[in-house]
CSV table of C-alpha atoms in Angstrom, one decimal:
chain,number,residue,atom,x,y,z
A,1,MET,CA,-8.5,-74.6,22.0
A,2,LYS,CA,-6.9,-72.7,19.2
A,3,SER,CA,-3.5,-74.3,18.0
A,4,TYR,CA,-0.4,-72.6,18.6
A,5,ASN,CA,0.1,-71.1,14.4
A,6,GLN,CA,-3.0,-69.4,14.9
A,7,ALA,CA,-3.0,-67.8,17.9
A,8,LYS,CA,0.0,-66.6,16.5
A,9,LYS,CA,-2.5,-64.9,13.9
A,10,ILE,CA,-4.8,-64.1,16.5
A,11,LEU,CA,-2.2,-61.8,18.4
A,12,SER,CA,-0.8,-61.1,15.0
A,13,ASN,CA,-4.2,-59.3,14.2
A,14,ALA,CA,-4.5,-57.4,17.6
A,15,LYS,CA,-1.6,-55.6,17.9
A,16,LEU,CA,-1.4,-52.5,19.5
A,17,LYS,CA,-0.2,-48.5,16.8
A,18,ILE,CA,2.3,-47.3,19.8
A,19,LYS,CA,2.3,-43.2,19.5
A,20,ASP,CA,6.1,-41.8,18.0
A,21,GLU,CA,8.5,-40.1,19.8
A,22,ILE,CA,11.7,-37.5,19.2
A,23,ILE,CA,14.4,-38.5,22.2
A,24,ASP,CA,18.0,-37.8,22.4
A,25,ILE,CA,20.4,-40.0,21.2
A,26,LYS,CA,21.9,-40.9,24.4
A,27,TYR,CA,18.7,-42.0,25.6
A,28,ALA,CA,19.2,-44.0,22.4
A,29,LEU,CA,20.0,-47.5,23.5
A,30,ASN,CA,17.6,-51.2,22.8
A,31,ARG,CA,15.4,-48.8,21.7
A,32,ILE,CA,13.2,-49.0,18.6
A,33,VAL,CA,13.7,-46.5,15.1
A,34,SER,CA,10.4,-45.9,13.9
A,35,GLU,CA,11.8,-43.9,10.4
A,36,ASN,CA,14.6,-44.7,8.6
A,37,ILE,CA,17.7,-42.9,9.8
A,38,LEU,CA,19.2,-41.2,7.1
A,39,SER,CA,23.4,-39.9,7.4
A,40,LYS,CA,23.1,-35.9,6.7
A,41,VAL,CA,26.7,-35.8,5.9
A,42,ASN,CA,29.9,-38.5,4.4
A,43,TYR,CA,32.1,-39.6,6.3
A,44,PRO,CA,34.9,-39.5,5.6
A,45,ALA,CA,33.9,-35.6,5.2
A,46,GLY,CA,37.1,-35.3,3.3
A,47,ASP,CA,39.7,-37.9,1.4
A,48,ASN,CA,42.2,-37.8,4.1
A,49,ALA,CA,45.2,-41.0,5.1
A,50,ALA,CA,44.6,-44.4,5.8
A,51,PHE,CA,48.3,-44.0,7.0
A,52,ASP,CA,50.8,-42.1,8.6
A,53,GLY,CA,53.5,-41.8,5.9
A,54,PHE,CA,54.2,-38.6,3.1
A,55,VAL,CA,51.8,-37.6,0.1
A,56,VAL,CA,52.4,-35.7,-2.6
A,57,LYS,CA,50.5,-36.2,-6.4
A,58,ALA,CA,51.2,-38.7,-8.2
A,59,GLN,CA,52.0,-37.7,-11.6
A,60,ASP,CA,55.6,-35.5,-10.6
A,61,THR,CA,56.7,-39.5,-9.7
A,62,LYS,CA,55.3,-40.3,-13.6
A,63,LYS,CA,58.8,-41.1,-14.8
A,64,LEU,CA,60.4,-41.8,-12.0
A,65,SER,CA,62.7,-44.7,-11.7
A,66,LYS,CA,66.4,-46.6,-9.4
A,67,LYS,CA,67.8,-45.0,-12.0
A,68,ASN,CA,66.4,-41.6,-12.8
A,69,PHE,CA,65.6,-40.7,-8.4
A,70,LYS,CA,63.9,-37.3,-7.4
A,71,ASN,CA,64.1,-35.4,-4.1
A,72,PHE,CA,60.2,-34.6,-3.4
A,73,LYS,CA,60.9,-31.1,-1.3
A,74,ILE,CA,58.5,-31.0,2.5
A,75,LEU,CA,57.3,-28.5,2.7
A,76,GLY,CA,55.3,-29.8,7.0
A,77,SER,CA,53.1,-31.9,8.7
A,78,LEU,CA,49.9,-32.0,8.9
A,79,ALA,CA,47.9,-34.0,11.7
A,80,ALA,CA,44.6,-35.7,12.7
A,81,GLY,CA,41.8,-32.8,13.3
A,82,ASP,CA,44.8,-30.2,11.1
A,83,LYS,CA,43.3,-27.3,9.3
A,84,PRO,CA,45.1,-28.4,5.4
A,85,LYS,CA,47.4,-25.0,5.0
A,86,PHE,CA,49.7,-27.0,1.4
A,87,THR,CA,49.2,-26.4,-1.5
A,88,ASN,CA,51.2,-28.5,-4.4
A,89,LYS,CA,54.4,-27.3,-5.7
A,90,LYS,CA,55.3,-30.0,-8.3
A,91,PHE,CA,57.9,-31.2,-6.5
A,92,SER,CA,56.7,-31.2,-3.3
A,93,THR,CA,55.1,-33.2,-0.4
A,94,VAL,CA,53.5,-33.1,3.3
A,95,GLU,CA,54.2,-35.2,5.8
A,96,VAL,CA,50.8,-36.7,7.0
A,97,MET,CA,50.0,-38.7,10.5
A,98,THR,CA,46.1,-41.1,10.3
A,99,GLY,CA,44.1,-39.5,10.2
A,100,ALA,CA,45.0,-35.9,8.3
A,101,LEU,CA,43.1,-34.9,6.1
A,102,ILE,CA,44.5,-34.6,2.0
A,103,PRO,CA,46.0,-31.3,1.4
A,104,LYS,CA,45.0,-29.9,-1.9
A,105,GLY,CA,46.9,-31.2,-5.7
A,106,PHE,CA,48.0,-34.0,-3.1
A,107,ASP,CA,46.8,-37.1,-4.4
A,108,THR,CA,49.5,-39.9,-3.4
A,109,ILE,CA,50.5,-41.6,0.2
A,110,ILE,CA,53.5,-43.2,0.8
A,111,PRO,CA,53.6,-45.6,4.0
A,112,ILE,CA,57.0,-43.4,6.3
A,113,GLU,CA,58.2,-46.6,7.2
A,114,GLN,CA,58.3,-46.9,2.6
A,115,ILE,CA,59.8,-43.2,3.7
A,116,LYS,CA,63.8,-42.7,1.7
A,117,PHE,CA,65.1,-38.8,3.4
A,118,ASP,CA,67.9,-37.7,2.1
A,119,LYS,CA,70.9,-36.8,4.8
A,120,ASP,CA,69.0,-33.3,7.1
A,121,LYS,CA,65.5,-35.1,6.6
A,122,LYS,CA,64.4,-31.8,4.1
A,123,ASN,CA,63.6,-33.8,0.8
A,124,ILE,CA,62.7,-37.5,0.7
A,125,LEU,CA,63.5,-39.6,-2.2
A,126,ILE,CA,60.8,-41.5,-4.9
A,127,ASP,CA,62.3,-43.2,-7.8
A,128,GLU,CA,59.3,-45.5,-8.9
A,129,LYS,CA,56.6,-44.3,-10.4
A,130,LEU,CA,53.2,-44.3,-7.6
A,131,ASN,CA,49.5,-45.0,-8.4
A,132,LYS,CA,47.0,-42.3,-7.9
A,133,TYR,CA,45.1,-42.4,-4.5
A,134,SER,CA,46.9,-45.3,-3.1
A,135,HIS,CA,46.2,-45.4,1.5
A,136,ILE,CA,44.1,-42.5,1.0
A,137,ARG,CA,40.0,-42.4,2.2
A,138,PHE,CA,37.8,-40.6,0.3
A,139,ALA,CA,35.6,-38.9,1.6
A,140,GLY,CA,31.5,-40.5,1.2
A,141,SER,CA,33.5,-43.6,1.4
A,142,ASP,CA,31.1,-45.3,4.2
A,143,PHE,CA,28.7,-43.4,4.0
A,144,LYS,CA,26.9,-40.7,0.6
A,145,LYS,CA,24.6,-38.0,2.2
A,146,LYS,CA,20.7,-39.6,2.5
A,147,ASP,CA,22.3,-43.0,2.6
A,148,THR,CA,20.7,-45.3,5.4
A,149,VAL,CA,22.3,-45.7,8.6
A,150,ILE,CA,19.5,-47.4,10.4
A,151,LYS,CA,16.4,-48.8,8.6
A,152,LYS,CA,12.6,-47.8,10.3
A,153,GLY,CA,12.2,-50.5,12.6
A,154,THR,CA,15.7,-51.4,14.3
A,155,GLN,CA,15.9,-51.9,17.9
A,156,ILE,CA,19.0,-49.6,18.4
A,157,ASN,CA,22.0,-51.1,19.8
A,158,SER,CA,25.4,-50.0,21.1
A,159,ASN,CA,27.0,-50.2,17.1
A,160,HIS,CA,24.4,-48.0,16.3
A,161,ILE,CA,25.8,-45.7,19.0
A,162,LEU,CA,28.8,-45.4,17.7
A,163,ALA,CA,27.8,-44.6,14.1
A,164,LEU,CA,25.3,-42.5,14.8
A,165,LYS,CA,27.5,-40.0,17.5
A,166,THR,CA,30.2,-40.5,14.1
A,167,LEU,CA,27.3,-39.2,12.0
A,168,GLY,CA,26.3,-36.5,14.3
A,169,VAL,CA,23.1,-37.8,14.5
A,170,LYS,CA,20.9,-36.2,17.8
A,171,LYS,CA,18.2,-36.6,17.6
A,172,LEU,CA,16.1,-40.0,17.0
A,173,LYS,CA,12.0,-40.6,16.1
A,174,VAL,CA,11.7,-43.7,17.5
A,175,LYS,CA,8.5,-45.7,19.1
A,176,LYS,CA,7.6,-44.4,23.0
A,177,ILE,CA,8.3,-47.7,25.3
A,178,PRO,CA,5.4,-49.3,26.7
A,179,ASN,CA,3.7,-49.5,29.6
A,180,ILE,CA,3.6,-52.9,31.2
A,181,LEU,CA,1.2,-53.0,34.5
A,182,PHE,CA,2.0,-56.6,36.4
A,183,PHE,CA,-0.4,-58.7,38.6
A,184,SER,CA,1.5,-61.5,40.6
A,185,THR,CA,-2.1,-64.1,41.7
A,186,GLY,CA,-3.4,-66.8,44.7
A,187,ASN,CA,-2.8,-66.9,48.3
A,188,GLU,CA,0.0,-68.8,48.3
A,189,ILE,CA,2.5,-66.2,46.7
A,190,SER,CA,4.8,-64.1,48.2
A,191,GLU,CA,7.6,-61.9,48.5
A,192,LYS,CA,9.3,-62.8,51.8
A,193,ILE,CA,12.0,-65.3,51.8
A,194,ASP,CA,11.3,-67.4,54.6
A,195,VAL,CA,8.0,-69.4,53.6
A,196,PRO,CA,6.6,-72.4,54.8
A,197,ASP,CA,6.2,-75.2,52.3
A,198,TRP,CA,2.9,-74.0,51.5
A,199,LYS,CA,3.9,-70.6,50.8
A,200,VAL,CA,5.9,-69.4,47.3
A,201,ARG,CA,7.8,-66.9,46.9
A,202,ASN,CA,7.0,-64.2,44.2
A,203,SER,CA,9.8,-65.6,40.7
A,204,ASN,CA,7.4,-64.3,38.1
A,205,SER,CA,7.8,-60.9,38.0
A,206,TYR,CA,11.0,-60.6,39.0
A,207,TYR,CA,11.5,-62.1,36.2
A,208,ILE,CA,9.2,-59.8,33.3
A,209,LYS,CA,10.9,-57.0,36.6
A,210,SER,CA,14.6,-58.2,34.3
A,211,LEU,CA,12.9,-58.4,31.0
A,212,ALA,CA,12.7,-54.7,30.7
A,213,GLU,CA,15.2,-53.3,30.2
A,214,LYS,CA,17.1,-55.3,27.2
A,215,PHE,CA,12.9,-54.9,26.0
A,216,SER,CA,12.5,-51.0,26.7
A,217,PHE,CA,9.4,-50.8,28.7
A,218,ASN,CA,8.3,-50.1,31.5
A,219,PHE,CA,8.2,-52.8,34.5
A,220,ILE,CA,4.9,-51.4,36.8
A,221,ASP,CA,4.0,-54.1,39.0
A,222,GLY,CA,0.7,-54.4,40.3
A,223,GLY,CA,1.1,-56.0,43.6
A,224,ILE,CA,0.0,-59.4,44.1
A,225,LEU,CA,-4.1,-60.0,43.8
A,226,ARG,CA,-5.4,-62.5,46.1
A,227,ASP,CA,-7.7,-65.6,45.8
A,228,GLY,CA,-11.6,-64.6,46.1
A,229,GLU,CA,-10.3,-60.2,44.2
A,230,GLU,CA,-12.2,-60.2,41.6
A,231,LYS,CA,-13.9,-57.6,42.1
A,232,ILE,CA,-10.7,-55.8,43.0
A,233,PHE,CA,-9.4,-56.4,39.5
A,234,LYS,CA,-12.1,-55.5,37.9
A,235,SER,CA,-11.2,-51.8,39.0
A,236,LYS,CA,-8.1,-52.1,38.3
A,237,LEU,CA,-8.8,-52.8,35.2
A,238,ASN,CA,-11.0,-49.8,34.4
A,239,LYS,CA,-8.5,-47.9,36.0
A,240,VAL,CA,-6.3,-49.0,33.9
A,241,ILE,CA,-8.8,-48.6,30.4
A,242,LYS,CA,-8.6,-44.3,31.8
A,243,SER,CA,-4.4,-44.6,31.8
A,244,ASN,CA,-1.1,-45.1,30.2
A,245,ILE,CA,-1.4,-48.3,31.0
A,246,ASP,CA,-1.2,-50.2,27.2
A,247,LEU,CA,-0.5,-54.3,28.8
A,248,VAL,CA,-1.7,-55.7,31.9
A,249,ILE,CA,-0.2,-59.4,32.3
A,250,THR,CA,-1.4,-61.7,34.7
A,251,SER,CA,1.0,-65.0,36.3
A,252,GLY,CA,-2.4,-67.5,38.0
A,253,ALA,CA,-5.6,-67.8,37.6
A,254,VAL,CA,-6.5,-68.4,35.2
A,255,SER,CA,-7.2,-72.0,33.9
A,256,ALA,CA,-10.5,-73.3,34.9
A,257,GLY,CA,-10.2,-73.6,38.5
A,258,LYS,CA,-12.8,-72.3,41.3
A,259,TYR,CA,-9.8,-68.9,42.0
A,260,ASP,CA,-9.5,-68.8,38.9
A,261,PHE,CA,-11.5,-66.0,38.5
A,262,ILE,CA,-8.8,-63.6,35.5
A,263,PRO,CA,-11.0,-64.7,32.3
A,264,ASN,CA,-14.2,-63.7,33.8
A,265,VAL,CA,-13.3,-60.7,35.3
A,266,VAL,CA,-11.9,-60.1,31.4
A,267,LYS,CA,-14.8,-61.3,29.4
A,268,SER,CA,-16.9,-58.3,31.7
A,269,LEU,CA,-14.9,-56.3,29.6
A,270,PRO,CA,-15.9,-55.2,26.3
A,271,LEU,CA,-13.7,-56.8,24.2
A,272,GLN,CA,-12.1,-56.1,20.8
A,273,THR,CA,-10.2,-60.5,20.7
A,274,TYR,CA,-10.7,-62.9,23.7
A,275,LEU,CA,-8.3,-65.9,22.6
A,276,LYS,CA,-8.7,-69.1,26.3
A,277,SER,CA,-6.7,-72.3,25.6
A,278,VAL,CA,-3.3,-73.0,23.5
A,279,ALA,CA,-2.2,-77.0,22.0
A,280,ILE,CA,1.1,-75.5,23.2
A,281,ARG,CA,3.2,-77.7,26.7
A,282,PRO,CA,4.7,-75.4,28.8
A,283,GLY,CA,1.4,-72.7,28.7
A,284,LYS,CA,-2.1,-74.5,28.2
A,285,PRO,CA,-3.9,-72.4,30.3
A,286,PHE,CA,-2.9,-69.4,28.2
A,287,MET,CA,-5.0,-65.8,27.9
A,288,PHE,CA,-5.7,-62.8,26.0
A,289,ALA,CA,-7.6,-60.3,25.3
A,290,LYS,CA,-7.9,-56.5,23.1
A,291,ILE,CA,-9.9,-54.0,24.6
A,292,LYS,CA,-12.5,-52.7,22.7
A,293,ASN,CA,-11.8,-48.9,21.3
A,294,LYS,CA,-9.2,-48.3,22.6
A,295,GLN,CA,-5.1,-50.0,22.8
A,296,LYS,CA,-4.5,-51.4,24.9
A,297,ALA,CA,-4.4,-56.0,26.2
A,298,ILE,CA,-3.9,-58.0,28.7
A,299,PHE,CA,-2.2,-61.2,29.0
A,300,GLY,CA,-2.8,-64.1,31.4
A,301,LEU,CA,0.0,-65.8,31.4
A,302,PRO,CA,0.4,-70.1,34.0
A,303,GLY,CA,1.0,-69.2,37.6
A,304,ASN,CA,3.7,-71.8,37.0
A,305,PRO,CA,7.8,-69.7,36.4
A,306,MET,CA,8.4,-71.9,32.7
A,307,SER,CA,5.3,-72.0,31.1
A,308,SER,CA,4.7,-68.2,32.7
A,309,ALA,CA,7.9,-67.9,31.6
A,310,ALA,CA,7.5,-69.7,27.9
A,311,CYS,CA,4.0,-67.5,27.4
A,312,PHE,CA,5.9,-63.9,27.8
A,313,ARG,CA,8.4,-65.6,25.6
A,314,PHE,CA,6.4,-67.2,22.5
A,315,PHE,CA,3.2,-64.3,23.1
A,316,VAL,CA,4.4,-61.6,25.0
A,317,TYR,CA,7.7,-60.4,23.7
A,318,PRO,CA,6.3,-61.0,19.8
A,319,TYR,CA,3.3,-59.1,19.8
A,320,LEU,CA,5.0,-56.4,21.7
A,321,CYS,CA,7.1,-56.4,18.8
A,322,ASN,CA,4.9,-56.3,16.3
A,323,SER,CA,3.0,-53.4,17.9
A,324,LEU,CA,6.2,-51.4,17.9
A,325,HIS,CA,6.9,-52.6,14.0
A,326,THR,CA,10.1,-54.0,14.8
A,327,ASN,CA,12.1,-57.2,12.5
A,328,GLU,CA,10.7,-60.3,13.0
A,329,GLU,CA,12.4,-62.4,14.7
A,330,LYS,CA,13.7,-65.8,12.7
A,331,PRO,CA,14.6,-69.1,14.3
A,332,ILE,CA,18.3,-71.0,14.3
A,333,LYS,CA,18.3,-73.9,13.2
A,334,ALA,CA,20.3,-76.8,14.5
A,335,VAL,CA,20.7,-80.4,14.3
A,336,LEU,CA,19.0,-81.8,16.8
A,337,LYS,CA,21.6,-84.1,19.5
A,338,ASN,CA,19.1,-87.1,21.5
A,339,SER,CA,15.3,-88.2,19.6
A,340,PHE,CA,12.2,-86.7,22.3
A,341,ILE,CA,8.5,-87.7,21.7
A,342,LYS,CA,5.8,-85.4,22.8
A,343,LYS,CA,1.8,-85.3,22.5
A,344,LYS,CA,0.5,-85.3,18.1
A,345,ASP,CA,-1.2,-82.6,18.7
A,346,PHE,CA,1.2,-80.2,20.5
A,347,THR,CA,3.7,-77.3,20.4
A,348,ARG,CA,6.0,-78.3,22.9
A,349,PHE,CA,8.7,-75.8,23.9
A,350,ILE,CA,11.5,-77.6,25.3
A,351,LYS,CA,14.7,-76.5,27.8
A,352,CYS,CA,17.7,-76.6,25.5
A,353,LYS,CA,22.2,-76.5,24.7
A,354,LEU,CA,23.1,-74.9,21.5
A,355,VAL,CA,26.1,-75.4,21.1
A,356,ILE,CA,28.4,-75.0,18.4
A,357,ASN,CA,30.5,-78.8,17.7
A,358,ASN,CA,33.7,-79.2,16.1
A,359,LYS,CA,33.3,-79.3,12.6
A,360,GLY,CA,31.7,-75.5,13.0
A,361,ILE,CA,27.5,-77.3,13.1
A,362,GLN,CA,25.3,-76.1,15.1
A,363,GLU,CA,23.1,-78.7,17.1
A,364,VAL,CA,20.9,-78.7,20.3
A,365,GLU,CA,20.1,-81.2,23.0
A,366,VAL,CA,17.0,-80.9,24.8
A,367,LEU,CA,18.1,-81.1,29.0
A,368,LYS,CA,16.4,-83.3,30.9
A,369,GLY,CA,14.2,-82.3,33.4
A,370,GLN,CA,11.5,-81.0,31.2
A,371,GLU,CA,8.4,-80.9,33.4
A,372,SER,CA,7.4,-77.3,33.7
A,373,PHE,CA,7.7,-77.4,37.5
A,374,ARG,CA,11.3,-77.6,37.3
A,375,ILE,CA,14.1,-74.4,37.0
A,376,LYS,CA,16.8,-77.5,37.2
A,377,SER,CA,17.1,-77.1,33.6
A,378,PHE,CA,15.4,-73.9,32.5
A,379,VAL,CA,19.3,-71.8,34.5
A,380,ASN,CA,21.0,-74.7,31.9
A,381,ALA,CA,19.5,-73.8,28.8
A,382,ASN,CA,20.3,-71.2,26.8
A,383,SER,CA,17.6,-71.6,23.7
A,384,TRP,CA,14.0,-72.9,23.3
A,385,GLY,CA,13.6,-75.3,20.9
A,386,SER,CA,10.4,-75.4,19.7
A,387,PHE,CA,8.6,-78.8,18.5
A,388,PRO,CA,6.2,-77.8,15.8
A,389,SER,CA,2.1,-79.4,16.8
A,390,GLY,CA,1.7,-83.0,13.9
A,391,LYS,CA,4.4,-84.5,15.0
A,392,SER,CA,5.3,-86.9,17.7
A,393,LYS,CA,9.0,-87.9,17.1
A,394,PHE,CA,12.1,-86.0,17.2
A,395,LYS,CA,15.3,-88.8,15.4
A,396,LYS,CA,17.7,-87.3,16.3
A,397,SER,CA,20.0,-85.7,13.5
A,398,ASP,CA,16.2,-83.5,12.9
A,399,ILE,CA,16.4,-80.5,12.7
A,400,ILE,CA,15.2,-78.3,15.0
A,401,ASP,CA,13.8,-74.5,15.7
A,402,CYS,CA,15.8,-73.1,17.8
A,403,PHE,CA,15.4,-69.5,19.5
A,404,PRO,CA,17.3,-67.7,22.5
A,405,ALA,CA,16.3,-68.8,26.0
A,406,ASN,CA,17.3,-64.4,27.4
A,407,PHE,CA,15.8,-63.1,23.8
A,408,SER,CA,16.8,-61.3,20.9
A,409,ASN,CA,18.7,-63.0,17.8
A,410,LYS,CA,17.7,-59.8,15.2
A,411,ASN,CA,21.0,-58.9,14.7
A,412,PHE,CA,22.3,-61.6,13.3
A,413,TYR,CA,20.7,-60.7,10.4
């Protein structure tokens, strides 16, 4: 049986090669960028007004004071979106609205609140020396042409969409969306709502399907494999090898019981990598395999909902990120609020509540009900606490690695 760290290394060395594709920006949300995205323009495109006000040439105010003031003739007005149509003349000014381009020869803005008009409002009075470039937003001061807007491996979010549209980016090179084929297993699994006590509602497939949009993978429901359907499963896997499926995930039938046929079927295939059982809880009866000479892999997750969720969170999700060349997720460090004891040789993934106390310190609480069959604690949890092997007793105030239960914290760094 491998340790958690050994298992992670095996999966890291067996990542898939996901191809690239070019997409329109309107389809970019949650996709993984395949190359650095560079700005093709300067932004702002030209020098423009940071405030509503009047623009003048600072040089014209060099000798002005309360005793030596000057009237500046108003040439006209410019709104954001107007093409500049005025040229500077000595002691002249133009009214500008926020975002309006600065007309030629002008370089300084006086905010509207500071303006003094003459009686007929055809001139403004200036009685002080002005600092050049006051309240001007310069061309390229935010993004210069060829600046990196988004780095390779970034998952596109709404902030990125705003920036890309602002900069006129229309097409992106991204990683293709992986296709995941999912099978539930067992005679006990039912799609019905009203079930007898000896049946179990099919929740694992719905849980993983619910993650598909956020993590940008196509979820394909392969249905339920019943006990003893080894031949059917093998036939489906042989079809997968010739298809566009990237990952196969099974839930259940992966341990060592009479009807746990998944590992034997998988081992009958030509494999490059095979891993069975990891010293973790929940999720010890975990399986991974990569097909030889194919960009396809198989995950066998436990049937228990909490074990399945933990294995997806700490094996399947990182594997997808690695295959898509996205940034590695880093843990959130938090202070343990209550002590916890576990077996020394196992890594435990614990349902936790991560909070920020009134001093601004991140604290994590181990919730009651850590048995793998309990889902109430999962409902109340907002994070997984990772308690590594090699240590059995964790004291209050120890620093613990935490990972959001509803996934990635990668946008935090």
